[in-house]
Short mmCIF file of C-alpha atoms in Angstrom, two decimals:
data_model
loop_
_atom_site.label_atom_id
_atom_site.label_comp_id
_atom_site.label_asym_id
_atom_site.label_seq_id
_atom_site.Cartn_x
_atom_site.Cartn_y
_atom_site.Cartn_z
CA MET A 12 136.10 105.48 120.37
CA GLU A 13 138.24 104.75 123.53
CA PRO A 14 140.52 101.69 122.84
CA THR A 15 140.18 100.16 125.84
CA ILE A 16 136.08 99.83 125.63
CA ASN A 17 136.72 99.26 121.56
CA LEU A 18 138.66 95.93 123.32
CA LEU A 19 135.69 95.26 125.43
CA SER A 20 133.22 95.21 123.19
CA THR A 21 134.73 92.71 121.08
CA GLY A 22 135.31 90.44 124.01
CA LEU A 23 131.68 90.97 124.70
CA ASP A 24 130.64 90.41 121.20
CA GLY A 25 132.70 86.84 121.11
CA SER A 26 131.28 85.25 124.19
CA TRP A 27 128.40 86.64 123.59
CA LYS A 28 128.58 84.01 120.35
CA ARG A 29 130.64 81.48 122.45
CA GLN A 30 127.39 81.69 124.38
CA GLU A 31 125.27 81.01 121.10
CA ALA A 32 128.46 78.36 119.67
CA LEU A 33 127.52 76.90 123.51
CA ALA A 34 123.89 76.37 123.60
CA ASN A 35 124.20 74.64 120.32
CA ASN A 36 126.11 71.87 121.75
CA VAL A 37 123.60 71.65 124.74
CA SER A 38 120.41 71.57 122.17
CA ASN A 39 122.20 68.91 119.76
CA ILE A 40 123.15 66.95 122.75
CA ASN A 41 121.29 63.36 121.15
CA THR A 42 121.78 64.37 117.79
CA PRO A 43 123.93 61.44 115.83
CA ASN A 44 126.61 62.81 113.96
CA TYR A 45 126.74 65.83 115.58
CA LYS A 46 130.61 67.34 116.30
CA ARG A 47 130.96 69.37 119.73
CA GLN A 48 131.41 73.30 118.25
CA ASP A 49 133.46 76.47 119.79
CA VAL A 50 134.41 79.69 119.55
CA ASN A 51 138.13 80.82 119.98
CA PHE A 52 137.37 84.82 119.70
CA LYS A 53 141.07 84.88 122.71
CA ASP A 54 142.92 84.68 119.37
CA ILE A 55 140.91 87.78 117.75
CA LEU A 56 141.47 89.66 120.89
CA LYS A 57 145.09 89.34 120.71
CA LYS A 58 145.31 90.44 117.64
CA GLN A 59 143.13 92.92 117.97
CA MET A 60 145.42 94.19 121.68
CA GLN A 61 148.47 94.30 119.29
CA THR A 62 146.73 96.93 116.33
CA THR A 63 145.35 99.34 119.10
CA LYS A 64 148.69 99.30 120.74
CA LYS A 65 150.19 100.49 117.53
CA LEU A 66 149.79 104.52 116.69
CA THR A 67 146.98 105.53 114.69
CA ILE A 68 147.84 106.95 110.49
CA ASN A 69 146.53 110.11 109.57
CA THR A 70 144.97 109.79 106.23
CA THR A 71 145.41 112.43 104.05
CA LYS A 72 144.33 112.03 101.20
CA LYS A 73 141.65 109.68 99.51
CA LYS A 74 143.73 106.70 98.23
CA HIS A 75 145.23 106.39 101.64
CA ILE A 76 144.97 103.08 103.06
CA PRO A 77 143.70 103.76 106.68
CA LEU A 78 145.13 101.48 109.96
CA SER A 79 142.17 99.40 110.88
CA ASN A 80 141.00 98.72 114.00
CA SER A 81 139.67 95.35 112.22
CA ASN A 82 136.03 96.79 113.92
CA ASP A 83 134.15 94.09 112.69
CA PRO A 84 136.07 91.49 113.75
CA ASN A 85 134.59 87.45 111.78
CA PHE A 86 134.39 85.10 115.19
CA LYS A 87 135.07 81.74 113.03
CA ILE A 88 133.19 78.58 115.37
CA SER A 89 135.15 75.20 114.78
CA GLN A 90 134.57 72.16 115.10
CA ASN A 91 136.01 69.34 117.31
CA ARG A 92 136.51 66.40 115.15
CA SER A 93 139.00 64.15 117.42
CA ILE A 94 137.26 63.44 119.91
CA LYS A 95 134.91 60.61 119.92
CA TYR A 96 133.08 58.53 122.66
CA ARG A 97 129.57 57.94 121.61
CA ASN A 98 128.54 55.05 119.79
CA ASP A 99 126.75 57.60 117.82
CA SER A 100 129.71 59.49 116.55
CA ASN A 101 128.12 62.54 119.03
CA ASN A 102 130.41 64.10 121.37
CA VAL A 103 128.92 66.83 123.68
CA ASP A 104 129.55 66.62 127.33
CA VAL A 105 126.91 67.51 129.36
CA ASP A 106 129.07 68.09 131.64
CA VAL A 107 131.91 70.54 129.50
CA GLU A 108 129.10 72.17 128.30
CA MET A 109 127.82 73.07 131.69
CA ALA A 110 131.14 74.41 133.12
CA GLU A 111 131.84 76.07 129.98
CA VAL A 112 128.56 77.65 129.41
CA ALA A 113 128.84 79.44 133.70
CA LYS A 114 132.00 80.14 133.43
CA ASN A 115 131.93 82.57 130.06
CA ASN A 116 128.82 83.68 132.17
CA ILE A 117 131.56 84.83 133.99
CA TYR A 118 133.52 85.78 131.87
CA TYR A 119 130.28 88.66 130.58
CA SER A 120 129.88 89.53 133.82
CA THR A 121 133.17 90.53 134.91
CA LEU A 122 133.31 92.36 131.15
CA ILE A 123 130.56 94.55 131.62
CA ASN A 124 131.93 95.96 134.98
CA GLN A 125 134.45 96.81 133.71
CA VAL A 126 133.07 98.93 130.41
CA SER A 127 130.26 99.90 133.57
CA ALA A 128 133.53 101.29 135.77
CA ARG A 129 135.67 102.83 131.84
CA PHE A 130 132.48 104.89 131.81
CA ASN A 131 131.91 105.78 135.52
CA MET A 132 136.11 106.58 134.88
CA ILE A 133 134.94 108.94 131.25
CA GLY A 134 132.03 110.20 133.94
CA ASN A 135 133.68 111.66 136.54
CA VAL A 136 136.04 113.06 134.75
CA ILE A 137 133.53 115.39 132.05
CA ARG A 138 132.11 115.94 136.07
CA LYS A 139 135.04 117.09 137.57
CA GLY A 140 134.94 115.13 139.98
CA SER A 141 132.12 116.17 141.76
CA ALA A 142 128.89 113.78 143.04
CA ASN A 143 126.71 115.93 140.43
CA MET B 186 121.30 88.76 118.31
CA PHE B 187 118.29 87.18 119.76
CA ASN B 188 120.02 83.88 118.34
CA ASN B 189 121.52 82.72 120.80
CA PHE B 190 117.67 82.35 123.07
CA ASP B 191 116.33 80.17 119.82
CA VAL B 192 118.62 77.83 120.13
CA SER B 193 118.06 76.98 123.44
CA ALA B 194 114.77 77.09 122.41
CA SER B 195 114.45 74.55 119.42
CA GLY B 196 116.02 72.39 121.77
CA LEU B 197 114.14 72.62 124.95
CA THR B 198 111.08 71.80 121.79
CA ALA B 199 112.93 69.00 120.62
CA GLN B 200 113.46 67.13 123.90
CA ARG B 201 109.40 68.19 125.26
CA LEU B 202 108.38 66.34 121.35
CA ARG B 203 110.94 63.69 122.54
CA MET B 204 109.21 63.18 125.64
CA ASP B 205 105.93 63.24 124.53
CA VAL B 206 106.70 60.27 122.43
CA ILE B 207 108.25 58.29 125.41
CA ALA B 208 104.67 59.02 126.77
CA ASP B 209 103.36 57.85 124.04
CA ASN B 210 105.08 54.47 123.96
CA ILE B 211 104.68 53.73 127.31
CA ALA B 212 100.77 54.53 127.21
CA ASN B 213 100.55 52.04 124.67
CA VAL B 214 103.20 49.97 126.42
CA ASN B 215 100.18 46.23 125.82
CA THR B 216 98.54 48.03 122.36
CA THR B 217 97.40 45.42 119.91
CA ARG B 218 95.21 46.54 117.87
CA THR B 219 96.46 49.73 115.95
CA GLU B 220 95.34 51.12 111.99
CA ASN B 221 97.46 48.70 110.11
CA GLY B 222 95.73 45.79 111.75
CA GLU B 223 100.02 45.57 113.33
CA PRO B 224 100.11 45.70 117.26
CA TYR B 225 102.18 49.32 118.09
CA ARG B 226 105.48 49.58 117.73
CA ARG B 227 107.38 51.93 119.53
CA LYS B 228 108.80 55.29 118.08
CA MET B 229 111.54 57.04 117.90
CA PRO B 230 112.18 60.56 117.27
CA VAL B 231 115.34 61.82 114.63
CA PHE B 232 117.02 65.50 115.62
CA GLU B 233 118.83 66.69 113.07
CA GLU B 234 120.87 69.99 113.95
CA ILE B 235 119.81 73.39 112.01
CA LEU B 236 122.53 75.11 109.74
CA LYS B 237 121.26 78.36 109.08
CA ARG B 238 122.77 79.68 105.24
CA GLU B 239 125.01 82.81 106.39
CA ILE B 240 127.32 84.89 104.14
CA ASN B 241 130.76 83.65 105.85
CA GLN B 242 129.59 80.26 106.56
CA ASP B 243 127.14 77.63 108.29
CA LYS B 244 125.74 79.53 111.28
CA SER B 245 124.06 77.51 114.20
CA GLY B 246 120.37 77.23 114.83
CA GLY B 247 120.06 74.58 116.82
CA VAL B 248 118.19 71.40 116.79
CA ARG B 249 114.86 69.83 114.93
CA VAL B 250 113.11 66.44 115.16
CA THR B 251 112.78 65.82 110.54
CA GLN B 252 111.14 63.16 111.61
CA ILE B 253 108.82 60.11 113.63
CA THR B 254 110.69 56.20 112.64
CA GLU B 255 109.15 53.49 113.81
CA ASP B 256 111.37 50.71 115.58
CA GLN B 257 111.17 47.53 113.07
CA SER B 258 112.60 44.85 115.81
CA ASP B 259 110.81 42.45 116.05
CA PHE B 260 107.31 41.97 117.76
CA LYS B 261 107.07 40.19 121.25
CA MET B 262 105.65 37.02 121.70
CA VAL B 263 103.53 36.57 124.23
CA PHE B 264 101.29 33.12 125.33
CA ARG B 265 97.92 34.13 125.50
CA PRO B 266 95.35 31.93 124.57
CA ASN B 267 92.04 33.45 125.55
CA HIS B 268 93.53 36.70 123.83
CA PRO B 269 91.18 37.68 120.85
CA ASP B 270 93.94 38.73 118.53
CA ALA B 271 96.42 35.41 118.93
CA ASN B 272 96.99 33.58 116.48
CA GLU B 273 96.21 29.25 115.97
CA GLU B 274 98.98 28.07 118.54
CA GLY B 275 98.28 30.85 121.10
CA TYR B 276 99.81 33.45 120.31
CA ILE B 277 99.62 36.95 120.64
CA SER B 278 102.47 39.55 119.15
CA MET B 279 102.49 42.33 121.54
CA PRO B 280 104.30 46.63 121.34
CA ASN B 281 108.22 46.10 121.06
CA ILE B 282 108.19 48.68 123.43
CA ASP B 283 110.63 47.81 126.57
CA ILE B 284 109.60 49.77 129.06
CA THR B 285 113.20 50.57 131.11
CA THR B 286 114.31 51.52 127.87
CA GLU B 287 111.67 53.83 127.95
CA MET B 288 111.92 54.88 131.30
CA ILE B 289 115.46 55.74 131.07
CA ASP B 290 115.41 57.75 127.69
CA MET B 291 113.05 59.97 129.82
CA ILE B 292 115.39 60.34 132.38
CA ASP B 293 117.97 61.50 130.07
CA ALA B 294 115.06 63.59 127.86
CA SER B 295 114.36 65.70 131.19
CA ARG B 296 117.96 66.25 132.33
CA ALA B 297 118.93 67.46 128.30
CA TYR B 298 115.55 69.46 128.85
CA GLU B 299 117.41 70.66 131.84
CA ALA B 300 120.23 71.33 130.56
CA ASN B 301 118.51 73.40 127.66
CA VAL B 302 116.57 75.18 130.13
CA THR B 303 120.76 76.40 132.13
CA ALA B 304 121.57 77.89 129.05
CA LEU B 305 119.09 79.49 128.25
CA ASN B 306 118.84 81.50 131.50
CA SER B 307 122.79 82.09 131.63
CA ALA B 308 122.41 83.34 127.88
CA LYS B 309 119.10 85.41 129.98
CA ASP B 310 121.63 86.69 132.61
CA MET B 311 124.04 87.59 129.89
CA ALA B 312 121.29 89.72 128.51
CA LEU B 313 120.61 91.44 131.16
CA LYS B 314 123.24 92.57 132.60
CA ALA B 315 124.63 94.23 129.37
CA LEU B 316 121.82 96.45 130.13
CA GLU B 317 123.36 97.44 133.40
CA ILE B 318 125.56 98.83 131.15
CA GLY B 319 126.61 103.18 131.97
CA ARG B 320 123.69 102.29 135.42
CA GLY B 321 125.12 104.17 138.49
#
């Protein structure tokens, strides 16, 4: 499909995954030895942006390797083991998590608006610009 | 897709259980008789992270309470010679509960519960927003 929508949907997936990691941090706020998790999906997005800019390759024979557009990004959950400021070795700060949840929510909404705008654009072209 | 909600829900369950345990402690602050003959011992929930095995990596699955342990610290000795459970010197052992600690734990549990609700609402907003793609 359209590369922009592909890219946006990767961003949406990443943001959703990140929300999961943040929810896990919040739910484990009283778990001893728990370390804060996060998803760094922006690197994957950057990588995908570079690959989508490239030209596509036609595969005429079976053994040709297609240029992968990294349709299946694997978002890795990383743990932050560096900070420690509580006696029970848990490093979740509820204020930081709430701020990140809010940020991530807005980021997700922005991407959704972008996707919708893209689809509207395509719709406009299909309808040749007329109202219906 | 809905793992997000389950993670927050597990947090809510855990904090609610913690609140129940705290309420139990506060209710039994003067209990000198239990089944095993001792005064009531302070109870504490033990939290543990849930890990779900997946193909690539361990996936985060929220939190659960593995057990409710008893605080093994000493009982408080109170001089009350007329009490039926008093020893020869007139002292009775009272539960090892500090009401201030319980109150602080209660506020902590309540705030943690609210934080989980916020995370859950945020995920819900995101999911509802995603349904708006292509509308209008």
